[in-house]
Coordinates of C-alpha atoms in Angstrom, one line a residue:
M1340 CA -6.6 -89.5 55.1
S1341 CA -6.1 -85.8 55.8
F1342 CA -2.9 -84.1 56.0
P1343 CA -2.0 -80.7 57.6
T1344 CA -1.7 -78.0 55.0
G1345 CA 0.6 -75.5 56.8
G1346 CA 4.3 -75.9 56.0
E1347 CA 5.0 -75.7 59.9
D1348 CA 2.4 -78.4 60.6
R1349 CA 3.5 -80.7 58.0
L1350 CA 7.0 -81.1 59.6
R1351 CA 7.0 -80.4 63.3
A1352 CA 7.2 -83.1 65.8
V1353 CA 3.9 -84.0 67.6
P1354 CA 4.3 -84.8 71.4
D1355 CA 2.5 -87.9 72.7
R1356 CA -0.4 -87.6 75.3
S1357 CA 2.3 -87.3 78.1
G1358 CA 3.9 -84.4 76.4
E1359 CA 7.0 -86.1 75.4
R1360 CA 8.5 -85.4 71.9
P1361 CA 9.1 -88.3 69.5
R1362 CA 12.5 -89.9 69.8
V1363 CA 14.0 -90.6 66.4
L1364 CA 16.9 -93.2 65.6
V1365 CA 18.9 -92.2 62.6
L1366 CA 20.9 -95.0 60.9
G1367 CA 23.3 -93.4 58.5
A1368 CA 23.5 -90.0 60.3
T1369 CA 26.9 -89.1 59.0
G1370 CA 26.1 -89.9 55.4
Y1371 CA 25.2 -87.2 52.7
V1372 CA 21.5 -87.3 53.4
G1373 CA 21.5 -88.2 57.1
G1374 CA 24.0 -85.3 57.9
R1375 CA 21.5 -82.9 56.5
L1376 CA 18.4 -84.4 57.9
V1377 CA 19.5 -84.5 61.6
P1378 CA 19.6 -80.8 62.2
R1379 CA 16.3 -80.4 60.4
L1380 CA 14.8 -83.1 62.7
L1381 CA 16.2 -81.3 65.8
A1382 CA 14.8 -78.0 64.6
A1383 CA 11.4 -79.7 64.1
G1384 CA 11.3 -80.7 67.6
Y1385 CA 12.4 -84.4 67.7
R1386 CA 14.8 -86.1 70.1
I1387 CA 17.6 -87.6 68.2
R1388 CA 19.6 -90.7 68.7
V1389 CA 22.2 -92.0 66.2
L1390 CA 24.0 -95.3 65.8
S1391 CA 27.4 -95.2 64.5
R1392 CA 30.7 -97.3 64.3
S1393 CA 32.7 -94.1 64.4
V1394 CA 31.8 -91.9 67.3
D1395 CA 34.6 -89.5 66.2
R1396 CA 33.0 -89.0 62.9
V1397 CA 29.8 -88.0 64.6
R1398 CA 31.5 -85.6 66.9
A1399 CA 32.6 -83.8 63.8
M1400 CA 29.1 -82.9 63.0
P1401 CA 27.8 -79.5 63.9
W1402 CA 24.8 -80.9 65.7
R1403 CA 26.8 -83.5 67.8
E1404 CA 25.9 -81.9 71.2
R1405 CA 22.2 -82.0 70.6
A1406 CA 22.0 -85.8 69.6
E1407 CA 22.4 -89.0 71.8
I1408 CA 25.3 -91.1 70.3
V1409 CA 25.2 -94.9 70.5
E1410 CA 28.5 -96.6 69.2
G1411 CA 27.9 -99.8 67.4
D1412 CA 27.5 -101.4 64.1
A1413 CA 24.2 -101.9 62.2
S1414 CA 25.2 -105.4 61.5
D1415 CA 25.4 -106.3 65.1
P1416 CA 21.8 -107.2 66.5
R1417 CA 22.7 -106.2 70.1
A1418 CA 23.8 -102.9 69.1
V1419 CA 20.7 -102.2 67.1
S1420 CA 18.5 -103.5 69.8
A1421 CA 20.3 -101.1 72.4
A1422 CA 19.8 -98.2 70.0
M1423 CA 16.1 -99.0 69.4
R1424 CA 15.1 -98.7 73.1
D1425 CA 12.3 -96.3 73.7
V1426 CA 12.5 -95.2 69.8
D1427 CA 9.3 -94.1 68.1
I1428 CA 10.6 -93.4 64.7
V1429 CA 13.6 -95.1 62.7
Y1430 CA 15.3 -93.4 59.7
Y1431 CA 17.1 -96.0 57.6
L1432 CA 19.7 -94.0 55.3
M1433 CA 22.3 -96.8 55.0
H1434 CA 23.5 -98.3 51.7
S1435 CA 26.7 -100.6 51.0
M1436 CA 28.6 -98.9 48.3
N1437 CA 32.1 -99.7 49.1
G1438 CA 32.9 -102.0 46.3
S1439 CA 32.7 -105.2 48.2
T1440 CA 31.1 -108.3 46.4
R1441 CA 29.2 -109.1 49.6
F1442 CA 27.4 -105.9 49.8
S1443 CA 24.0 -107.5 48.9
S1444 CA 24.2 -110.0 51.8
V1445 CA 25.5 -107.3 54.3
D1446 CA 22.6 -105.0 53.3
R1447 CA 20.2 -108.0 53.7
R1448 CA 21.4 -108.8 57.3
I1449 CA 21.4 -105.3 58.5
A1450 CA 17.8 -104.8 57.1
R1451 CA 16.7 -107.9 59.1
N1452 CA 18.3 -106.7 62.2
V1453 CA 16.6 -103.5 61.9
A1454 CA 13.3 -104.9 61.2
R1455 CA 13.5 -107.4 64.0
A1456 CA 14.8 -104.9 66.5
A1457 CA 11.9 -102.3 65.5
E1458 CA 9.3 -105.0 66.1
Q1459 CA 10.6 -106.0 69.5
S1460 CA 11.1 -102.3 70.6
G1461 CA 7.5 -101.1 69.6
V1462 CA 8.8 -98.6 67.0
R1463 CA 5.7 -97.1 65.4
R1464 CA 7.3 -96.1 62.0
M1465 CA 10.3 -96.7 59.8
I1466 CA 11.3 -94.5 56.8
Y1467 CA 13.6 -95.8 54.4
L1468 CA 15.2 -94.0 51.4
G1469 CA 15.8 -96.2 48.5
G1470 CA 16.4 -95.9 44.9
L1471 CA 14.1 -95.1 41.9
A1472 CA 14.3 -97.8 39.3
P1473 CA 12.1 -99.4 36.5
D1474 CA 9.5 -101.7 37.7
G1475 CA 8.7 -103.6 34.6
R1476 CA 9.0 -107.5 34.3
G1477 CA 12.2 -108.8 32.6
V1478 CA 14.1 -105.6 33.5
A1479 CA 17.4 -106.5 35.0
L1480 CA 18.3 -104.1 37.8
S1481 CA 22.0 -103.3 38.7
P1482 CA 23.1 -105.2 41.7
H1483 CA 22.9 -102.1 43.9
L1484 CA 19.5 -101.2 42.9
A1485 CA 18.3 -104.7 43.4
S1486 CA 19.8 -104.7 46.8
R1487 CA 18.2 -101.4 47.7
R1488 CA 14.8 -102.7 46.6
E1489 CA 15.2 -105.9 48.6
V1490 CA 15.9 -103.9 51.8
G1491 CA 12.7 -101.9 51.2
R1492 CA 10.8 -105.2 50.8
I1493 CA 12.2 -106.6 54.2
L1494 CA 11.2 -103.4 56.0
L1495 CA 7.8 -103.4 54.5
R1496 CA 7.2 -107.1 55.3
S1497 CA 7.9 -106.2 59.2
E1498 CA 5.2 -105.6 61.6
V1499 CA 6.1 -101.9 61.9
A1500 CA 4.5 -99.4 59.4
T1501 CA 7.0 -98.3 56.8
V1502 CA 7.4 -95.6 54.2
V1503 CA 9.8 -96.3 51.4
L1504 CA 10.9 -93.2 49.5
Q1505 CA 12.4 -94.2 46.2
A1506 CA 14.6 -91.4 44.8
G1507 CA 16.8 -91.1 41.7
V1508 CA 19.7 -88.8 41.1
I1509 CA 19.8 -86.4 44.1
I1510 CA 21.1 -82.9 43.3
G1511 CA 23.3 -81.1 45.8
S1512 CA 26.9 -80.4 46.5
G1513 CA 28.3 -83.7 48.0
S1514 CA 25.9 -86.1 46.4
A1515 CA 27.9 -88.8 44.6
S1516 CA 25.4 -88.5 41.7
F1517 CA 25.7 -84.8 41.5
E1518 CA 29.5 -84.9 41.9
M1519 CA 29.9 -87.3 38.9
I1520 CA 27.8 -84.7 36.8
R1521 CA 30.0 -81.8 37.9
H1522 CA 33.3 -83.1 37.4
L1523 CA 32.5 -84.9 34.1
T1524 CA 31.1 -81.8 32.6
E1525 CA 33.9 -79.5 33.9
V1526 CA 36.8 -81.8 32.7
L1527 CA 35.4 -82.9 29.3
P1528 CA 34.5 -80.5 26.7
V1529 CA 33.5 -83.5 24.5
M1530 CA 32.4 -86.6 26.4
P1531 CA 32.6 -90.1 25.0
A1532 CA 29.8 -91.9 26.8
P1533 CA 27.7 -94.9 26.9
R1534 CA 24.4 -95.1 25.3
W1535 CA 22.8 -94.5 28.8
V1536 CA 23.4 -90.7 28.4
R1537 CA 20.1 -90.8 26.2
N1538 CA 18.1 -92.5 29.1
L1539 CA 15.6 -90.5 30.9
I1540 CA 16.0 -89.6 34.6
Q1541 CA 14.0 -87.7 37.1
P1542 CA 16.4 -85.9 39.4
I1543 CA 15.4 -84.3 42.6
A1544 CA 17.0 -81.6 44.7
I1545 CA 18.3 -82.5 48.2
R1546 CA 16.1 -79.9 49.8
D1547 CA 12.9 -81.8 48.4
V1548 CA 14.3 -85.2 49.5
L1549 CA 14.6 -83.8 53.0
Y1550 CA 11.2 -82.4 52.9
Y1551 CA 9.8 -85.8 52.0
L1552 CA 11.6 -87.4 54.7
L1553 CA 10.6 -85.0 57.4
A1554 CA 7.0 -85.0 56.2
S1555 CA 7.1 -89.0 56.2
A1556 CA 7.3 -88.9 60.0
R1557 CA 3.7 -87.4 60.2
V1558 CA 1.9 -89.8 57.8
D1559 CA -1.0 -91.9 59.0
G1560 CA 0.2 -94.9 61.0
A1561 CA -1.6 -97.4 58.8
V1562 CA 0.6 -96.3 55.7
N1563 CA 2.9 -99.2 54.6
R1564 CA 4.2 -98.9 51.2
A1565 CA 6.8 -97.6 48.6
Y1566 CA 6.6 -94.3 47.0
D1567 CA 8.4 -92.8 44.1
I1568 CA 9.8 -89.3 44.5
G1569 CA 11.3 -87.0 42.0
G1570 CA 11.6 -83.3 40.8
P1571 CA 9.4 -81.7 38.2
D1572 CA 11.7 -82.3 35.3
V1573 CA 12.5 -85.3 33.3
L1574 CA 15.8 -85.1 31.5
R1575 CA 18.3 -87.2 29.6
Y1576 CA 21.7 -87.7 31.3
G1577 CA 23.4 -85.5 28.5
Q1578 CA 20.8 -82.7 29.1
M1579 CA 21.7 -82.8 32.8
M1580 CA 25.2 -82.3 32.0
N1581 CA 24.6 -79.4 29.7
G1582 CA 22.1 -77.8 32.2
Y1583 CA 25.0 -77.9 34.7
A1584 CA 27.4 -76.4 32.0
V1585 CA 25.0 -73.5 31.6
E1586 CA 24.7 -72.7 35.3
A1587 CA 28.6 -73.0 35.8
G1588 CA 29.4 -70.7 33.0
L1589 CA 30.8 -73.2 30.7
P1590 CA 30.2 -73.9 27.0
Q1591 CA 27.7 -76.6 26.0
R1592 CA 29.3 -80.0 26.1
R1593 CA 29.2 -82.4 23.0
I1594 CA 28.3 -85.8 24.1
L1595 CA 29.2 -88.8 21.9
A1596 CA 27.0 -92.0 22.7
L1597 CA 29.3 -95.0 22.0
P1598 CA 27.6 -98.5 22.2
V1599 CA 31.1 -100.0 23.1
L1600 CA 31.3 -98.6 26.7
T1601 CA 30.2 -101.3 29.1
P1602 CA 29.2 -100.2 32.6
R1603 CA 32.5 -101.7 33.8
L1604 CA 34.5 -99.7 31.4
A1605 CA 32.5 -96.6 31.8
S1606 CA 33.1 -96.8 35.6
H1607 CA 36.9 -97.0 35.0
W1608 CA 36.5 -94.0 32.7
V1609 CA 34.7 -92.0 35.3
G1610 CA 37.2 -93.0 37.8
L1611 CA 39.9 -91.9 35.7
V1612 CA 38.6 -88.3 34.6
T1613 CA 36.8 -87.4 38.0
P1614 CA 37.9 -87.7 41.6
V1615 CA 34.7 -89.9 42.3
P1616 CA 36.1 -93.3 43.6
R1617 CA 35.6 -96.1 41.0
K1618 CA 34.0 -98.3 43.9
L1619 CA 31.3 -95.6 43.9
A1620 CA 31.3 -94.7 40.2
R1621 CA 30.5 -98.3 39.1
P1622 CA 27.1 -98.6 40.9
L1623 CA 26.2 -95.2 39.9
V1624 CA 27.0 -96.1 36.4
E1625 CA 25.0 -99.1 36.6
S1626 CA 22.0 -97.6 38.0
L1627 CA 21.8 -95.4 34.7
Q1628 CA 21.3 -98.3 32.4
H1629 CA 17.5 -97.9 32.3
D1630 CA 15.0 -94.9 32.4
C1631 CA 14.5 -93.9 35.9
V1632 CA 11.3 -91.9 36.3
M1633 CA 8.4 -92.0 38.6
K1634 CA 5.7 -94.4 37.8
D1635 CA 3.1 -92.3 39.5
R1636 CA 2.6 -89.4 42.0
D1637 CA 0.9 -91.4 44.7
I1638 CA 3.2 -89.6 47.1
D1639 CA 1.0 -86.7 46.7
G1640 CA -1.7 -88.5 48.6
I1641 CA 0.2 -88.8 51.8
V1642 CA 2.6 -85.8 51.5
P1643 CA 1.5 -82.9 49.6
P1644 CA 4.3 -81.0 47.5
P1645 CA 6.1 -78.5 49.4
E1646 CA 4.8 -74.9 49.4
G1647 CA 6.1 -73.0 46.4
G1648 CA 6.5 -76.4 44.5
L1649 CA 9.4 -78.8 43.9
T1650 CA 12.7 -77.5 42.9
R1651 CA 13.4 -77.4 39.2
Y1652 CA 16.8 -79.0 38.0
R1653 CA 18.5 -75.9 36.9
R1654 CA 17.7 -74.2 40.2
A1655 CA 18.8 -77.1 42.1
V1656 CA 22.2 -76.8 40.3
R1657 CA 22.5 -73.2 41.1
L1658 CA 21.9 -73.8 44.7
A1659 CA 24.5 -76.5 44.8
L1660 CA 27.0 -74.3 43.2
G1661 CA 26.3 -71.5 45.7
R1662 CA 25.2 -69.1 42.8
M1663 CA 22.4 -67.7 44.8
E1664 CA 23.3 -64.9 47.3
T1665 CA 20.6 -66.2 49.8
D1666 CA 18.5 -69.2 49.7
V1667 CA 15.2 -67.3 49.7
I1668 CA 12.7 -70.1 48.9
E1669 CA 13.3 -72.6 51.8
T1670 CA 12.1 -76.2 51.7
S1671 CA 10.2 -75.3 54.8
W1672 CA 10.1 -73.3 57.9
V1673 CA 12.8 -75.7 59.3
D1674 CA 15.3 -74.6 57.0
A1675 CA 15.1 -70.9 58.1
A1676 CA 16.3 -71.8 61.5
L1677 CA 19.5 -73.6 60.2
P1678 CA 23.0 -72.1 59.6
G1679 CA 23.3 -73.7 56.1
A1680 CA 21.1 -74.4 53.1
P1681 CA 20.5 -78.1 52.4
S1682 CA 22.8 -77.9 49.3
D1683 CA 25.8 -76.5 51.4
P1684 CA 28.7 -78.8 52.0
L1685 CA 29.3 -80.4 55.4
P1686 CA 32.4 -81.4 57.2
S1687 CA 31.3 -85.2 56.8
D1688 CA 31.1 -84.9 53.1
P1689 CA 34.1 -86.9 51.3
D1690 CA 37.2 -85.1 50.2
W1691 CA 36.3 -85.6 46.5
A1692 CA 33.0 -83.7 47.0
G1693 CA 32.5 -80.1 45.9
R1694 CA 34.2 -78.1 43.1
T1695 CA 37.8 -78.5 42.2
V1696 CA 40.1 -76.2 44.1
F1697 CA 43.9 -75.8 43.6
T1698 CA 46.0 -74.2 46.4
D1699 CA 49.7 -73.2 46.9
E1700 CA 50.2 -72.7 50.8
R1701 CA 53.3 -71.3 52.5
T1702 CA 54.1 -70.6 56.0
R1703 CA 57.4 -69.0 57.5
P1704 CA 58.2 -68.1 61.1
T1705 CA 59.8 -64.7 61.7
T1706 CA 61.6 -62.8 64.4
A1707 CA 59.8 -59.7 63.4
S1708 CA 57.0 -58.2 65.5
A1709 CA 53.4 -58.7 64.1
E1710 CA 53.2 -54.9 63.4
R1711 CA 56.4 -54.8 61.4
L1712 CA 55.2 -58.0 59.3
W1713 CA 51.8 -56.4 58.6
A1714 CA 53.3 -53.3 57.4
V1715 CA 55.4 -55.1 54.8
I1716 CA 52.1 -57.1 53.8
E1717 CA 50.1 -54.1 53.5
G1718 CA 52.7 -52.5 51.2
I1719 CA 52.5 -55.2 48.5
G1720 CA 52.0 -54.3 44.9
G1721 CA 52.4 -50.9 43.0
A1722 CA 55.7 -49.2 43.4
N1723 CA 56.7 -51.7 46.2
G1724 CA 56.5 -54.7 43.9
W1725 CA 55.4 -58.2 44.6
Y1726 CA 58.5 -59.2 46.7
S1727 CA 59.6 -61.7 44.2
P1728 CA 61.2 -61.8 40.5
A1729 CA 60.2 -58.7 38.7
L1730 CA 60.5 -60.4 35.3
L1731 CA 58.0 -63.0 35.9
W1732 CA 55.5 -60.5 37.2
S1733 CA 56.1 -58.3 34.2
V1734 CA 55.7 -61.1 31.8
R1735 CA 52.3 -62.1 33.5
G1736 CA 51.1 -58.5 33.3
W1737 CA 51.9 -58.3 29.5
M1738 CA 50.1 -61.6 28.9
D1739 CA 47.1 -60.2 30.7
R1740 CA 47.2 -57.0 28.6
L1741 CA 47.5 -59.0 25.2
V1742 CA 44.1 -60.8 26.0
G1743 CA 42.3 -57.6 27.0
G1744 CA 43.1 -57.6 30.8
V1745 CA 44.2 -54.6 33.0
G1746 CA 47.9 -55.8 33.3
L1747 CA 50.1 -54.2 36.1
R1748 CA 49.4 -50.7 34.9
R1749 CA 46.8 -49.8 37.7
G1750 CA 49.4 -49.8 40.5
R1751 CA 47.8 -48.8 43.8
R1752 CA 46.1 -45.7 45.4
S1753 CA 48.4 -45.5 48.4
R1754 CA 52.0 -46.9 48.8
A1755 CA 51.5 -47.9 52.6
R1756 CA 47.7 -48.3 53.2
L1757 CA 45.0 -50.6 51.7
A1758 CA 41.3 -50.5 52.1
V1759 CA 38.6 -53.2 50.9
G1760 CA 37.8 -52.4 47.2
D1761 CA 41.2 -50.8 46.4
A1762 CA 43.0 -51.9 43.3
V1763 CA 46.3 -53.4 43.4
D1764 CA 47.8 -53.9 40.0
F1765 CA 45.6 -56.8 38.6
W1766 CA 44.3 -57.7 42.0
R1767 CA 41.6 -56.0 44.1
V1768 CA 41.3 -56.1 47.8
E1769 CA 38.2 -58.4 48.7
A1770 CA 38.6 -58.6 52.4
M1771 CA 41.1 -57.4 55.0
E1772 CA 41.5 -57.6 58.8
P1773 CA 44.2 -55.0 59.6
G1774 CA 47.2 -56.7 61.4
R1775 CA 45.9 -60.1 60.5
M1776 CA 44.8 -60.9 56.9
L1777 CA 44.8 -59.5 53.4
R1778 CA 42.8 -61.2 50.6
L1779 CA 43.2 -60.2 47.2
R1780 CA 41.0 -61.3 44.3
A1781 CA 42.5 -61.6 40.8
E1782 CA 41.1 -59.3 38.1
M1783 CA 43.4 -60.7 35.4
K1784 CA 42.0 -62.7 32.6
L1785 CA 41.9 -66.4 33.8
P1786 CA 40.2 -69.5 33.1
G1787 CA 38.8 -69.5 36.6
T1788 CA 38.8 -67.4 39.6
A1789 CA 41.9 -66.9 41.9
W1790 CA 42.7 -65.3 45.2
L1791 CA 45.9 -64.5 47.0
E1792 CA 45.5 -64.5 50.7
I1793 CA 48.5 -63.5 53.1
G1794 CA 48.5 -62.9 56.7
C1795 CA 50.1 -62.7 60.1
V1796 CA 49.6 -65.2 62.9
V1797 CA 50.7 -65.0 66.5
D1798 CA 51.0 -68.5 67.9
D1799 CA 50.3 -69.8 71.4
D1800 CA 53.9 -69.2 72.4
G1801 CA 53.7 -65.5 71.2
G1802 CA 55.8 -66.3 68.1
V1803 CA 54.9 -64.5 64.7
V1804 CA 54.2 -66.6 61.6
Y1805 CA 53.7 -65.4 58.1
T1806 CA 50.9 -67.2 56.1
Q1807 CA 50.4 -67.2 52.4
Q1808 CA 47.8 -69.2 50.3
A1809 CA 47.0 -68.8 46.5
I1810 CA 43.6 -70.3 45.8
F1811 CA 42.3 -71.1 42.2
F1812 CA 39.0 -72.4 41.1
P1813 CA 39.3 -73.7 37.5
S1814 CA 36.7 -73.5 35.0
G1815 CA 36.6 -76.4 33.0
L1816 CA 39.4 -78.4 31.4
T1817 CA 41.3 -75.1 30.3
G1818 CA 41.4 -74.0 33.9
R1819 CA 42.8 -77.4 35.1
L1820 CA 45.4 -77.2 32.2
Y1821 CA 46.3 -73.6 33.1
W1822 CA 47.0 -74.4 36.7
L1823 CA 49.4 -77.3 35.8
G1824 CA 51.1 -75.0 33.4
V1825 CA 52.0 -72.5 36.0
V1826 CA 52.8 -74.7 38.8
P1827 CA 56.6 -74.6 38.0
F1828 CA 56.4 -70.7 38.1
H1829 CA 54.6 -70.8 41.4
G1830 CA 57.5 -72.6 42.8
V1831 CA 59.6 -69.7 42.2
V1832 CA 57.3 -66.8 42.7
F1833 CA 55.5 -67.8 45.8
S1834 CA 58.3 -69.2 47.6
D1835 CA 60.5 -66.1 46.8
M1836 CA 57.6 -64.0 48.0
A1837 CA 57.2 -65.5 51.3
R1838 CA 60.9 -65.5 51.8
R1839 CA 61.5 -61.9 50.8
I1840 CA 58.5 -60.5 52.9
V1841 CA 59.8 -62.2 56.0
A1842 CA 63.3 -60.8 55.3
L1843 CA 62.0 -57.3 54.7
A1844 CA 60.0 -57.4 57.9
E1845 CA 63.1 -58.5 59.8
E1846 CA 65.1 -55.5 58.4
E1847 CA 65.3 -52.0 60.0
P1848 CA 62.0 -50.1 59.8
T1849 CA 63.7 -47.3 57.7
S1850 CA 64.6 -49.6 54.8
A1851 CA 62.1 -52.4 54.8
V1852 CA 59.3 -51.2 52.5
G1853 CA 61.3 -48.8 50.4
S1854 CA 63.8 -51.5 49.5
A1855 CA 60.9 -53.8 48.0
G1856 CA 60.6 -51.8 44.7
G1857 CA 63.5 -53.6 43.1
S1858 CA 61.8 -57.0 43.5
R1859 CA 58.7 -56.0 41.5

């Protein structure tokens, strides 16, 4: 068969003879892949319908107003049949990874419901995202990989032409597989690991997964088979961890392969040292027991590689970490019309997804005017002090100087006014909205990156509220230990800072800022 060569033609919806754009049903639209696929389908010109048990969760998505929402469970044949009405293409992006012992029977029932409803509704194509797994005889697949393979076979046996895309580890912020790599690498300078860290894996960037999913809607209607998809790099799991370490600015990790760690013990270990839930960690660990690489590149016969080629592993990690200023090489023309890159986090991503962030947040209402409160905020640092125990700030300044930092000696350019870029002791003004918000970025020596954001908010009733947030992105295990070590001091420093700033704002204007110096 022939395939269009232009990136735009590969992915854009093709209207039927009546001029109607294809209607697409997405099952799993609020999941990691589905939440990123839907806006790209919309940008490509498809009409979107989603089936979800939780309408509220769909309504939290940025594309909610452009999609038709059908409430229901995919295990309910009537709900699936209703959602299939007048649908041309179905994307099946669901998997049961909830720790239940019945997941395989649930997956099987849902697949049969979908296949039957698609046949009865006259759907012309189904597209299923399965898992990349070894295909040799005598290889015992993990229960979850075996279930994914069974779902693919059920769909392929239906009367509806189906493309099954089999992907391995998906690299992107929010992907459970990537988050496991992220947190294991950042927490453990030395990782005791099972022997599977030596197994070969062919990871794929989320942008390339989306490209293949979009392009599969345009393949010849007679195509009905499974295809492996993967990125250009074949790596061992340990190499993937150390590739992440390099991109995250961490030292190379030493990995000790231990024969005694069974998948069950390893999943407990992952659940202990990372925020990835154990019910997800276990199927992920079990899927790594064998080499998972592409058996062939037959996918190129129906979907040519994206323009510019597939994304290398290290570049996919950089994108997931947000280490590129702009996502200049898009998967396709579709991405260019969207507000965020495929690797960006979404509101629907789980709480444990993304990099570790520690925060200390405080708010205090005040009787002072917004103008008075802002005057005190803008006067922070330098001769005016930090509105909290001077001894603790002095000790922190000397500690910084001992390790080669700037300490508190820089002061500030003006006692009463600040501008973006100004130095304030061992902070620098990163952003400022006069009268509302001041954000300081730490320039002290730290095992991570820190900000202090303080501001003034006027609520709906006209009341004034002081807001304060300390934010810390730790670097590796050292950064996490550092935060835990300073938490007791934060209880004194940050609480006193909030209390003192509000008290100064409520004093007479002639004495407010000048009296702050003694609190340095």
